[in-house]
Amino acid sequence: MKKVILSIAVIVAMGLTSCKEEAKKTEETVSTEVSEVSKDIAMTDLSFGVRGNCGMCKDTIEKAANGVEGVATANWDTDKKKIDVSFDSSKTDEMAIHNAIAASGYDTEKVAGDEEAYKNLPGCCQYDHDMAMNQSGDVKSEDHSNHGH
Ligand SMILES: [Cu+2]
């Protein structure tokens, strides 16, 4: 009887060990995945039009957007006149980002750039206020699915 219990205990112990190892491995994989997923869930991705000319504009615009608390990434496309931002919606919102960019002198889709700041921009950066913004590389006139209207 003692032997049987012992061997059962050994089997259980072995089973536990291998399970533990497997569980550990799975846990590691899962935890990486979870942290990535939760990052995705917490972050709101947004893109909107912002006028500007060159690489210096890009720096200014992105710096302004990144200066908003809760903004994780900001990437302004020089050709498309469009910014992609990723932000934590529990810390900030779309308008705060528009306002920050506008304060740096740049027009966004929703907020006109601050005039004083615009005047202080380097000459090459004083973009045309009539410039088309949010230009898509490939024009899909019917694709409004991401715009919420
Ligand atoms: Cu510029």
Coordinates of C-alpha atoms and ligand atoms in Angstrom, one line a residue:
M1 CA 0.0 0.0 0.0
K2 CA 2.8 2.3 0.9
K3 CA 4.5 1.5 -2.3
V4 CA 1.5 2.3 -4.4
I5 CA 1.0 5.6 -2.7
L6 CA 4.7 6.4 -3.2
S7 CA 4.6 5.6 -6.9
I8 CA 1.5 7.6 -7.3
A9 CA 3.2 10.5 -5.5
V10 CA 6.1 10.1 -7.8
I11 CA 3.9 10.1 -10.9
V12 CA 2.0 13.1 -9.6
A13 CA 5.2 14.9 -8.8
M14 CA 6.5 14.2 -12.3
G15 CA 3.3 15.2 -13.8
L16 CA 3.3 18.4 -11.8
T17 CA 6.9 19.2 -12.9
S18 CA 6.2 18.8 -16.5
C19 CA 3.0 20.7 -16.2
K20 CA 4.7 23.5 -14.4
E21 CA 7.3 23.7 -17.1
E22 CA 4.8 23.8 -19.8
A23 CA 2.6 26.2 -17.9
K24 CA 5.6 28.4 -17.5
K25 CA 6.3 28.4 -21.1
T26 CA 2.7 29.1 -22.0
E27 CA 2.5 31.8 -19.5
E28 CA 5.5 33.5 -20.9
T29 CA 4.1 33.5 -24.4
V30 CA 0.7 34.5 -23.2
S31 CA 1.9 37.3 -21.1
T32 CA 3.8 38.9 -24.0
E33 CA 0.7 38.6 -26.2
V34 CA -1.5 40.0 -23.5
S35 CA 0.6 43.0 -22.9
E36 CA 0.7 43.7 -26.6
V37 CA -3.0 43.3 -26.9
S38 CA -3.8 45.4 -23.9
K39 CA -1.6 48.1 -25.4
D40 CA -3.6 47.9 -28.6
I41 CA -6.9 48.1 -26.7
A42 CA -5.8 51.0 -24.5
M43 CA -4.5 53.0 -27.4
T44 CA -6.7 54.8 -29.9
D45 CA -5.3 55.2 -33.4
L46 CA -6.4 58.3 -35.3
S47 CA -5.3 60.0 -38.4
F48 CA -6.3 63.4 -39.6
G49 CA -5.1 66.1 -42.0
V50 CA -2.5 68.6 -41.0
R51 CA -1.0 71.2 -43.4
G52 CA 2.8 71.5 -43.7
N53 CA 5.7 71.5 -46.1
C54 CA 8.8 69.8 -45.2
G55 CA 10.8 67.7 -42.7
M56 CA 11.1 70.7 -40.3
C57 CA 7.3 70.9 -40.3
K58 CA 7.2 67.2 -39.6
D59 CA 9.4 67.7 -36.5
T60 CA 7.3 70.6 -35.3
I61 CA 4.0 68.9 -35.8
E62 CA 5.1 65.6 -34.3
K63 CA 6.7 67.4 -31.4
A64 CA 3.5 69.2 -30.7
A65 CA 1.4 66.0 -30.9
N66 CA 3.9 64.1 -28.8
G67 CA 3.8 66.9 -26.2
V68 CA 0.2 66.1 -25.4
E69 CA 0.1 63.8 -22.4
G70 CA -1.1 60.4 -23.4
V71 CA 0.1 60.5 -27.0
A72 CA 2.3 57.4 -27.6
T73 CA 3.2 57.9 -31.2
A74 CA 2.8 60.6 -33.8
N75 CA 3.9 60.4 -37.4
W76 CA 3.1 63.1 -39.9
D77 CA 3.3 62.2 -43.6
T78 CA 4.9 64.9 -45.6
D79 CA 3.3 63.9 -48.9
K80 CA -0.2 63.1 -47.7
K81 CA -0.4 66.0 -45.2
K82 CA -1.8 63.7 -42.7
I83 CA -0.8 62.6 -39.2
D84 CA -1.2 59.2 -37.6
V85 CA -1.4 59.3 -33.9
S86 CA -1.8 56.7 -31.2
F87 CA -3.0 57.9 -27.9
D88 CA -4.4 56.7 -24.6
S89 CA -7.9 57.9 -24.6
S90 CA -8.1 57.8 -20.8
K91 CA -5.5 60.6 -20.8
T92 CA -6.3 62.8 -23.7
D93 CA -8.7 63.1 -26.6
E94 CA -8.7 64.0 -30.3
M95 CA -9.3 67.7 -29.8
A96 CA -6.4 68.1 -27.4
I97 CA -4.1 66.9 -30.1
H98 CA -5.7 69.1 -32.8
N99 CA -5.3 72.1 -30.4
A100 CA -1.6 71.3 -29.7
I101 CA -0.8 71.1 -33.3
A102 CA -2.7 74.2 -34.1
A103 CA -0.9 76.0 -31.3
S104 CA 2.4 75.2 -33.0
G105 CA 1.2 77.1 -36.1
Y106 CA -0.2 74.3 -38.2
D107 CA -3.7 73.9 -39.6
T108 CA -5.5 70.7 -38.8
E109 CA -8.7 69.4 -40.3
K110 CA -10.6 70.8 -37.3
V111 CA -8.5 73.7 -35.8
A112 CA -6.8 76.5 -37.7
G113 CA -3.2 77.1 -36.9
D114 CA -2.2 79.8 -34.5
E115 CA -1.3 82.9 -36.5
E116 CA 1.5 84.1 -34.3
A117 CA 3.1 80.7 -34.3
Y118 CA 2.7 80.5 -38.1
K119 CA 4.5 83.8 -38.6
N120 CA 7.3 82.5 -36.4
L121 CA 7.8 79.4 -38.5
P122 CA 10.8 79.3 -40.8
G123 CA 10.0 80.7 -44.2
C124 CA 10.1 77.3 -45.9
C125 CA 7.6 76.1 -43.4
Q126 CA 5.0 78.8 -44.0
Y127 CA 2.7 76.5 -45.8
D128 CA -0.1 77.4 -48.1
H129 CA -3.3 77.7 -46.1
D130 CA -5.3 76.5 -49.1
M131 CA -3.2 73.3 -49.3
A132 CA -5.3 70.1 -49.6
M133 CA -4.7 68.0 -46.6
N134 CA -5.3 64.4 -45.6
Q135 CA -4.4 63.4 -49.2
S136 CA -4.6 59.7 -49.5
G137 CA -2.0 58.0 -51.6
D138 CA -4.7 55.9 -53.3
V139 CA -8.0 57.7 -53.7
K140 CA -10.9 55.6 -52.5
S141 CA -13.8 58.0 -52.7
E142 CA -16.2 55.5 -51.2
D143 CA -14.1 54.4 -48.3
H144 CA -15.5 56.5 -45.4
S145 CA -15.8 53.5 -43.1
N146 CA -13.0 54.9 -40.8
H147 CA -14.3 58.4 -40.5
G148 CA -17.4 57.9 -38.5
H149 CA -19.8 59.9 -40.7
Ligands
CU1 CU 8.6 73.0 -43.0

